[in-house]
């Protein structure tokens, strides 16, 4: 089995091993796990069933990650994109007045266009035309964006009319835990301790579990909710009208550049680029990512992205 995994995933060639990949996969899961809970909360505001979206989020992310790992052999996690789900709910459904079924249809059409761009090398050409310095900057930009989301969701920073941003309320136990977790992870990372992110997340999670007023522990497993209220409910024909063109293009290009920044950033950090700045099997990664955007709509998800 060890030889099979090593040969199939080309671990030696990529200067890694099974232990490192397992730890990295577990770390990535813990880092992404907040999406399981945040995505249903956002999508519920569009009128969708929260419990069904909870299951759909898990299924869409799991299948997409399997395709990316087995088909493309890239160390990329995929899940419904944060930001795109807010655009879906609050702009397309909330402000523009479309039903969530039609909005899902628009995501499906954008996914089809996304996939066609990937299989025809158009997307690869677009990435190849981006200067190397800008590619690196895109990765940094995605990281800063994710960092801002984390600080905001943790309550460490809040909006301020005068200064745009301000420090949050550190007398709030949730904000205090988030800040403490951030400091623990930062300190461990600076000291180059393996598993720094996992250790920080687990420490704060255990503290939260024992704080009874904050988290009510209800066990480890249970029967999943019914996915039927949102499964295969997209309205593709309803999205085929001129008024939805701007919505489709918005989903397409935001997903395109968001994903491109992530792929290039991770490829650079993981030493998957050659001396010319080109990544091997990038076309497979692009196909896996764009395909995930399509089938994610079947589960009721906004664009699934890297």
mmCIF file of N, CA and C in Angstrom, residues 65-158:
data_model
loop_
_atom_site.group_PDB
_atom_site.id
_atom_site.type_symbol
_atom_site.label_atom_id
_atom_site.label_comp_id
_atom_site.label_asym_id
_atom_site.label_seq_id
_atom_site.Cartn_x
_atom_site.Cartn_y
_atom_site.Cartn_z
ATOM 1 N N UNK A 65 -12.862 17.691 -3.654
ATOM 2 C CA UNK A 65 -11.505 17.437 -3.163
ATOM 3 C C UNK A 65 -10.980 16.094 -3.676
ATOM 4 N N UNK A 66 -11.841 15.086 -3.719
ATOM 5 C CA UNK A 66 -11.430 13.782 -4.239
ATOM 6 C C UNK A 66 -11.026 13.869 -5.707
ATOM 7 N N UNK A 67 -11.810 14.603 -6.490
ATOM 8 C CA UNK A 67 -11.488 14.757 -7.913
ATOM 9 C C UNK A 67 -10.164 15.483 -8.080
ATOM 10 N N UNK A 68 -9.957 16.554 -7.318
ATOM 11 C CA UNK A 68 -8.716 17.314 -7.421
ATOM 12 C C UNK A 68 -7.518 16.448 -7.032
ATOM 13 N N UNK A 69 -7.651 15.641 -5.974
ATOM 14 C CA UNK A 69 -6.530 14.833 -5.517
ATOM 15 C C UNK A 69 -6.246 13.637 -6.411
ATOM 16 N N UNK A 70 -7.290 12.907 -6.795
ATOM 17 C CA UNK A 70 -7.109 11.677 -7.562
ATOM 18 C C UNK A 70 -6.850 11.968 -9.035
ATOM 19 N N UNK A 71 -7.591 12.920 -9.612
ATOM 20 C CA UNK A 71 -7.468 13.216 -11.034
ATOM 21 C C UNK A 71 -6.284 14.127 -11.340
ATOM 22 N N UNK A 72 -6.154 15.224 -10.572
ATOM 23 C CA UNK A 72 -5.116 16.213 -10.866
ATOM 24 C C UNK A 72 -3.861 16.045 -10.019
ATOM 25 N N UNK A 73 -3.984 15.332 -8.876
ATOM 26 C CA UNK A 73 -2.859 15.146 -7.948
ATOM 27 C C UNK A 73 -2.283 16.480 -7.502
ATOM 28 N N UNK A 74 -3.167 17.405 -7.153
ATOM 29 C CA UNK A 74 -2.746 18.713 -6.649
ATOM 30 C C UNK A 74 -3.190 18.863 -5.191
ATOM 31 N N UNK A 75 -2.373 19.510 -4.349
ATOM 32 C CA UNK A 75 -2.703 19.678 -2.925
ATOM 33 C C UNK A 75 -3.639 20.861 -2.694
ATOM 34 N N UNK A 76 -4.833 20.763 -3.282
ATOM 35 C CA UNK A 76 -5.790 21.879 -3.245
ATOM 36 C C UNK A 76 -7.098 21.405 -2.624
ATOM 37 N N UNK A 77 -7.620 22.179 -1.682
ATOM 38 C CA UNK A 77 -8.940 21.903 -1.136
ATOM 39 C C UNK A 77 -9.984 22.744 -1.848
ATOM 40 N N UNK A 78 -11.172 22.185 -2.047
ATOM 41 C CA UNK A 78 -12.248 22.914 -2.712
ATOM 42 C C UNK A 78 -13.506 22.893 -1.855
ATOM 43 N N UNK A 79 -14.257 23.970 -1.913
ATOM 44 C CA UNK A 79 -15.513 24.095 -1.171
ATOM 45 C C UNK A 79 -16.275 25.290 -1.732
ATOM 46 N N UNK A 80 -17.560 25.438 -1.375
ATOM 47 C CA UNK A 80 -18.295 26.637 -1.799
ATOM 48 C C UNK A 80 -17.541 27.902 -1.400
ATOM 49 N N UNK A 81 -17.359 28.812 -2.363
ATOM 50 C CA UNK A 81 -16.536 29.987 -2.134
ATOM 51 C C UNK A 81 -17.181 31.002 -1.209
ATOM 52 N N UNK A 82 -16.418 31.432 -0.215
ATOM 53 C CA UNK A 82 -16.885 32.505 0.646
ATOM 54 C C UNK A 82 -16.771 33.828 -0.118
ATOM 55 N N UNK A 83 -17.788 34.621 -0.076
ATOM 56 C CA UNK A 83 -17.839 35.851 -0.865
ATOM 57 C C UNK A 83 -18.795 35.668 -2.024
ATOM 58 N N UNK A 84 -18.593 34.606 -2.787
ATOM 59 C CA UNK A 84 -19.517 34.294 -3.873
ATOM 60 C C UNK A 84 -20.883 33.888 -3.326
ATOM 61 N N UNK A 85 -20.882 33.193 -2.176
ATOM 62 C CA UNK A 85 -22.170 32.831 -1.574
ATOM 63 C C UNK A 85 -22.901 34.065 -1.045
ATOM 64 N N UNK A 86 -22.140 35.045 -0.556
ATOM 65 C CA UNK A 86 -22.760 36.297 -0.104
ATOM 66 C C UNK A 86 -23.328 37.067 -1.290
ATOM 67 N N UNK A 87 -22.607 37.103 -2.405
ATOM 68 C CA UNK A 87 -23.105 37.737 -3.629
ATOM 69 C C UNK A 87 -24.373 37.032 -4.099
ATOM 70 N N UNK A 88 -24.375 35.714 -4.049
ATOM 71 C CA UNK A 88 -25.529 34.891 -4.421
ATOM 72 C C UNK A 88 -26.762 35.292 -3.597
ATOM 73 N N UNK A 89 -26.588 35.339 -2.289
ATOM 74 C CA UNK A 89 -27.726 35.545 -1.382
ATOM 75 C C UNK A 89 -28.180 36.991 -1.316
ATOM 76 N N UNK A 90 -27.247 37.879 -1.036
ATOM 77 C CA UNK A 90 -27.632 39.255 -0.713
ATOM 78 C C UNK A 90 -27.786 40.152 -1.938
ATOM 79 N N UNK A 91 -27.106 39.819 -3.032
ATOM 80 C CA UNK A 91 -27.210 40.644 -4.231
ATOM 81 C C UNK A 91 -28.175 40.048 -5.251
ATOM 82 N N UNK A 92 -27.881 38.828 -5.709
ATOM 83 C CA UNK A 92 -28.701 38.219 -6.765
ATOM 84 C C UNK A 92 -30.118 37.943 -6.274
ATOM 85 N N UNK A 93 -30.239 37.340 -5.097
ATOM 86 C CA UNK A 93 -31.568 37.007 -4.564
ATOM 87 C C UNK A 93 -32.160 38.185 -3.798
ATOM 88 N N UNK A 94 -31.375 38.783 -2.897
ATOM 89 C CA UNK A 94 -31.897 39.840 -2.036
ATOM 90 C C UNK A 94 -32.195 41.133 -2.760
ATOM 91 N N UNK A 95 -31.214 41.697 -3.461
ATOM 92 C CA UNK A 95 -31.388 43.001 -4.100
ATOM 93 C C UNK A 95 -32.012 42.906 -5.492
ATOM 94 N N UNK A 96 -31.590 41.910 -6.286
ATOM 95 C CA UNK A 96 -32.094 41.811 -7.660
ATOM 96 C C UNK A 96 -33.436 41.076 -7.733
ATOM 97 N N UNK A 97 -33.792 40.341 -6.693
ATOM 98 C CA UNK A 97 -35.121 39.745 -6.611
ATOM 99 C C UNK A 97 -35.308 38.421 -7.322
ATOM 100 N N UNK A 98 -34.236 37.768 -7.761
ATOM 101 C CA UNK A 98 -34.364 36.461 -8.398
ATOM 102 C C UNK A 98 -34.543 35.380 -7.334
ATOM 103 N N UNK A 99 -35.205 34.290 -7.710
ATOM 104 C CA UNK A 99 -35.338 33.165 -6.786
ATOM 105 C C UNK A 99 -34.007 32.443 -6.673
ATOM 106 N N UNK A 100 -33.823 31.703 -5.575
ATOM 107 C CA UNK A 100 -32.558 30.989 -5.409
ATOM 108 C C UNK A 100 -32.409 29.888 -6.449
ATOM 109 N N UNK A 101 -33.536 29.358 -6.956
ATOM 110 C CA UNK A 101 -33.449 28.339 -8.003
ATOM 111 C C UNK A 101 -32.856 28.922 -9.293
ATOM 112 N N UNK A 102 -33.293 30.138 -9.661
ATOM 113 C CA UNK A 102 -32.756 30.786 -10.860
ATOM 114 C C UNK A 102 -31.299 31.177 -10.639
ATOM 115 N N UNK A 103 -30.978 31.640 -9.425
ATOM 116 C CA UNK A 103 -29.591 31.988 -9.118
ATOM 117 C C UNK A 103 -28.683 30.768 -9.248
ATOM 118 N N UNK A 104 -29.167 29.607 -8.813
ATOM 119 C CA UNK A 104 -28.391 28.376 -8.982
ATOM 120 C C UNK A 104 -28.218 28.047 -10.457
ATOM 121 N N UNK A 105 -29.251 28.319 -11.253
ATOM 122 C CA UNK A 105 -29.145 28.118 -12.689
ATOM 123 C C UNK A 105 -28.052 28.988 -13.294
ATOM 124 N N UNK A 106 -27.936 30.227 -12.806
ATOM 125 C CA UNK A 106 -26.888 31.125 -13.289
ATOM 126 C C UNK A 106 -25.505 30.602 -12.915
ATOM 127 N N UNK A 107 -25.383 30.047 -11.714
ATOM 128 C CA UNK A 107 -24.107 29.464 -11.285
ATOM 129 C C UNK A 107 -23.756 28.274 -12.180
ATOM 130 N N UNK A 108 -24.767 27.471 -12.537
ATOM 131 C CA UNK A 108 -24.541 26.308 -13.405
ATOM 132 C C UNK A 108 -24.025 26.754 -14.779
ATOM 133 N N UNK A 109 -24.668 27.764 -15.355
ATOM 134 C CA UNK A 109 -24.248 28.262 -16.685
ATOM 135 C C UNK A 109 -22.836 28.833 -16.616
ATOM 136 N N UNK A 110 -22.535 29.581 -15.560
ATOM 137 C CA UNK A 110 -21.186 30.116 -15.381
ATOM 138 C C UNK A 110 -20.179 28.974 -15.259
ATOM 139 N N UNK A 111 -20.585 27.891 -14.587
ATOM 140 C CA UNK A 111 -19.716 26.730 -14.448
ATOM 141 C C UNK A 111 -19.441 26.062 -15.777
ATOM 142 N N UNK A 112 -20.469 25.986 -16.632
ATOM 143 C CA UNK A 112 -20.284 25.411 -17.970
ATOM 144 C C UNK A 112 -19.286 26.242 -18.773
ATOM 145 N N UNK A 113 -19.436 27.570 -18.738
ATOM 146 C CA UNK A 113 -18.502 28.450 -19.439
ATOM 147 C C UNK A 113 -17.091 28.304 -18.871
ATOM 148 N N UNK A 114 -17.024 28.190 -17.562
ATOM 149 C CA UNK A 114 -15.756 28.001 -16.863
ATOM 150 C C UNK A 114 -15.070 26.716 -17.344
ATOM 151 N N UNK A 115 -15.846 25.643 -17.457
ATOM 152 C CA UNK A 115 -15.312 24.348 -17.889
ATOM 153 C C UNK A 115 -14.842 24.415 -19.342
ATOM 154 N N UNK A 116 -15.621 25.076 -20.195
ATOM 155 C CA UNK A 116 -15.239 25.202 -21.600
ATOM 156 C C UNK A 116 -13.937 25.980 -21.741
ATOM 157 N N UNK A 117 -13.765 27.009 -20.921
ATOM 158 C CA UNK A 117 -12.514 27.767 -20.942
ATOM 159 C C UNK A 117 -11.337 26.894 -20.541
ATOM 160 N N UNK A 118 -11.588 25.936 -19.636
ATOM 161 C CA UNK A 118 -10.517 25.067 -19.148
ATOM 162 C C UNK A 118 -10.132 24.004 -20.171
ATOM 163 N N UNK A 119 -11.131 23.386 -20.813
ATOM 164 C CA UNK A 119 -10.840 22.288 -21.745
ATOM 165 C C UNK A 119 -10.330 22.806 -23.083
ATOM 166 N N UNK A 120 -10.526 24.086 -23.368
ATOM 167 C CA UNK A 120 -10.049 24.640 -24.650
ATOM 168 C C UNK A 120 -8.733 25.401 -24.497
ATOM 169 N N UNK A 121 -8.098 25.292 -23.362
ATOM 170 C CA UNK A 121 -6.806 25.941 -23.097
ATOM 171 C C UNK A 121 -6.898 27.462 -22.972
ATOM 172 N N UNK A 122 -8.100 28.024 -23.118
ATOM 173 C CA UNK A 122 -8.243 29.477 -23.009
ATOM 174 C C UNK A 122 -7.816 29.967 -21.633
ATOM 175 N N UNK A 123 -8.239 29.228 -20.603
ATOM 176 C CA UNK A 123 -7.891 29.628 -19.242
ATOM 177 C C UNK A 123 -6.389 29.473 -18.993
ATOM 178 N N UNK A 124 -5.818 28.416 -19.540
ATOM 179 C CA UNK A 124 -4.376 28.233 -19.410
ATOM 180 C C UNK A 124 -3.601 29.358 -20.059
ATOM 181 N N UNK A 125 -4.073 29.805 -21.225
ATOM 182 C CA UNK A 125 -3.426 30.920 -21.916
ATOM 183 C C UNK A 125 -3.534 32.206 -21.092
ATOM 184 N N UNK A 126 -4.695 32.391 -20.465
ATOM 185 C CA UNK A 126 -4.883 33.578 -19.633
ATOM 186 C C UNK A 126 -3.894 33.581 -18.476
ATOM 187 N N UNK A 127 -3.717 32.416 -17.841
ATOM 188 C CA UNK A 127 -2.785 32.324 -16.717
ATOM 189 C C UNK A 127 -1.353 32.537 -17.195
ATOM 190 N N UNK A 128 -1.024 31.932 -18.364
ATOM 191 C CA UNK A 128 0.332 32.052 -18.899
ATOM 192 C C UNK A 128 0.672 33.498 -19.257
ATOM 193 N N UNK A 129 -0.341 34.296 -19.570
ATOM 194 C CA UNK A 129 -0.101 35.693 -19.959
ATOM 195 C C UNK A 129 0.101 36.609 -18.756
ATOM 196 N N UNK A 130 -0.159 36.087 -17.549
ATOM 197 C CA UNK A 130 0.015 36.902 -16.339
ATOM 198 C C UNK A 130 1.481 36.891 -15.935
ATOM 199 N N UNK A 131 2.133 38.044 -15.769
ATOM 200 C CA UNK A 131 3.547 38.088 -15.367
ATOM 201 C C UNK A 131 3.764 37.359 -14.041
ATOM 202 N N UNK A 132 4.963 36.788 -13.863
ATOM 203 C CA UNK A 132 5.259 36.000 -12.665
ATOM 204 C C UNK A 132 5.070 36.807 -11.382
ATOM 205 N N UNK A 133 5.522 38.071 -11.376
ATOM 206 C CA UNK A 133 5.365 38.893 -10.170
ATOM 207 C C UNK A 133 3.901 39.062 -9.795
ATOM 208 N N UNK A 134 3.046 39.214 -10.815
ATOM 209 C CA UNK A 134 1.631 39.373 -10.548
ATOM 210 C C UNK A 134 1.019 38.057 -10.077
ATOM 211 N N UNK A 135 1.513 36.935 -10.579
ATOM 212 C CA UNK A 135 1.026 35.631 -10.119
ATOM 213 C C UNK A 135 1.293 35.460 -8.625
ATOM 214 N N UNK A 136 2.518 35.825 -8.222
ATOM 215 C CA UNK A 136 2.863 35.728 -6.804
ATOM 216 C C UNK A 136 1.990 36.682 -5.986
ATOM 217 N N UNK A 137 1.760 37.875 -6.528
ATOM 218 C CA UNK A 137 0.941 38.870 -5.827
ATOM 219 C C UNK A 137 -0.499 38.384 -5.668
ATOM 220 N N UNK A 138 -1.009 37.635 -6.672
ATOM 221 C CA UNK A 138 -2.368 37.104 -6.580
ATOM 222 C C UNK A 138 -2.488 36.138 -5.413
ATOM 223 N N UNK A 139 -1.462 35.309 -5.226
ATOM 224 C CA UNK A 139 -1.473 34.388 -4.092
ATOM 225 C C UNK A 139 -1.468 35.128 -2.775
ATOM 226 N N UNK A 140 -0.639 36.188 -2.694
ATOM 227 C CA UNK A 140 -0.599 37.006 -1.483
ATOM 228 C C UNK A 140 -1.939 37.697 -1.252
ATOM 229 N N UNK A 141 -2.560 38.144 -2.349
ATOM 230 C CA UNK A 141 -3.860 38.813 -2.233
ATOM 231 C C UNK A 141 -4.935 37.894 -1.693
ATOM 232 N N UNK A 142 -4.957 36.647 -2.188
ATOM 233 C CA UNK A 142 -5.923 35.666 -1.686
ATOM 234 C C UNK A 142 -5.680 35.411 -0.203
ATOM 235 N N UNK A 143 -4.408 35.306 0.181
ATOM 236 C CA UNK A 143 -4.086 35.086 1.588
ATOM 237 C C UNK A 143 -4.551 36.227 2.475
ATOM 238 N N UNK A 144 -4.331 37.465 2.019
ATOM 239 C CA UNK A 144 -4.777 38.631 2.785
ATOM 240 C C UNK A 144 -6.299 38.670 2.892
ATOM 241 N N UNK A 145 -6.972 38.297 1.792
ATOM 242 C CA UNK A 145 -8.438 38.272 1.797
ATOM 243 C C UNK A 145 -8.954 37.267 2.822
ATOM 244 N N UNK A 146 -8.364 36.061 2.818
ATOM 245 C CA UNK A 146 -8.772 35.039 3.779
ATOM 246 C C UNK A 146 -8.465 35.495 5.201
ATOM 247 N N UNK A 147 -7.308 36.166 5.368
ATOM 248 C CA UNK A 147 -6.954 36.671 6.687
ATOM 249 C C UNK A 147 -7.960 37.689 7.208
ATOM 250 N N UNK A 148 -8.412 38.592 6.330
ATOM 251 C CA UNK A 148 -9.412 39.591 6.716
ATOM 252 C C UNK A 148 -10.718 38.910 7.121
ATOM 253 N N UNK A 149 -11.125 37.870 6.359
ATOM 254 C CA UNK A 149 -12.339 37.127 6.698
ATOM 255 C C UNK A 149 -12.218 36.515 8.089
ATOM 256 N N UNK A 150 -11.056 35.903 8.365
ATOM 257 C CA UNK A 150 -10.847 35.283 9.671
ATOM 258 C C UNK A 150 -10.902 36.293 10.808
ATOM 259 N N UNK A 151 -10.227 37.430 10.632
ATOM 260 C CA UNK A 151 -10.232 38.455 11.670
ATOM 261 C C UNK A 151 -11.630 39.023 11.886
ATOM 262 N N UNK A 152 -12.387 39.169 10.804
ATOM 263 C CA UNK A 152 -13.743 39.710 10.914
ATOM 264 C C UNK A 152 -14.684 38.704 11.573
ATOM 265 N N UNK A 153 -14.650 37.449 11.105
ATOM 266 C CA UNK A 153 -15.550 36.441 11.672
ATOM 267 C C UNK A 153 -15.222 36.170 13.139
ATOM 268 N N UNK A 154 -13.946 36.339 13.511
ATOM 269 C CA UNK A 154 -13.573 36.144 14.903
ATOM 270 C C UNK A 154 -13.886 37.340 15.782
ATOM 271 N N UNK A 155 -14.317 38.436 15.160
ATOM 272 C CA UNK A 155 -14.651 39.626 15.931
ATOM 273 C C UNK A 155 -13.437 40.436 16.340
ATOM 274 N N UNK A 156 -12.246 40.077 15.831
ATOM 275 C CA UNK A 156 -11.030 40.793 16.200
ATOM 276 C C UNK A 156 -11.007 42.180 15.568
ATOM 277 N N UNK A 157 -11.557 42.296 14.354
ATOM 278 C CA UNK A 157 -11.725 43.603 13.736
ATOM 279 C C UNK A 157 -13.198 43.807 13.406
ATOM 280 N N UNK A 158 -13.643 45.054 13.449
ATOM 281 C CA UNK A 158 -15.026 45.400 13.135
ATOM 282 C C UNK A 158 -15.023 46.637 12.239
#
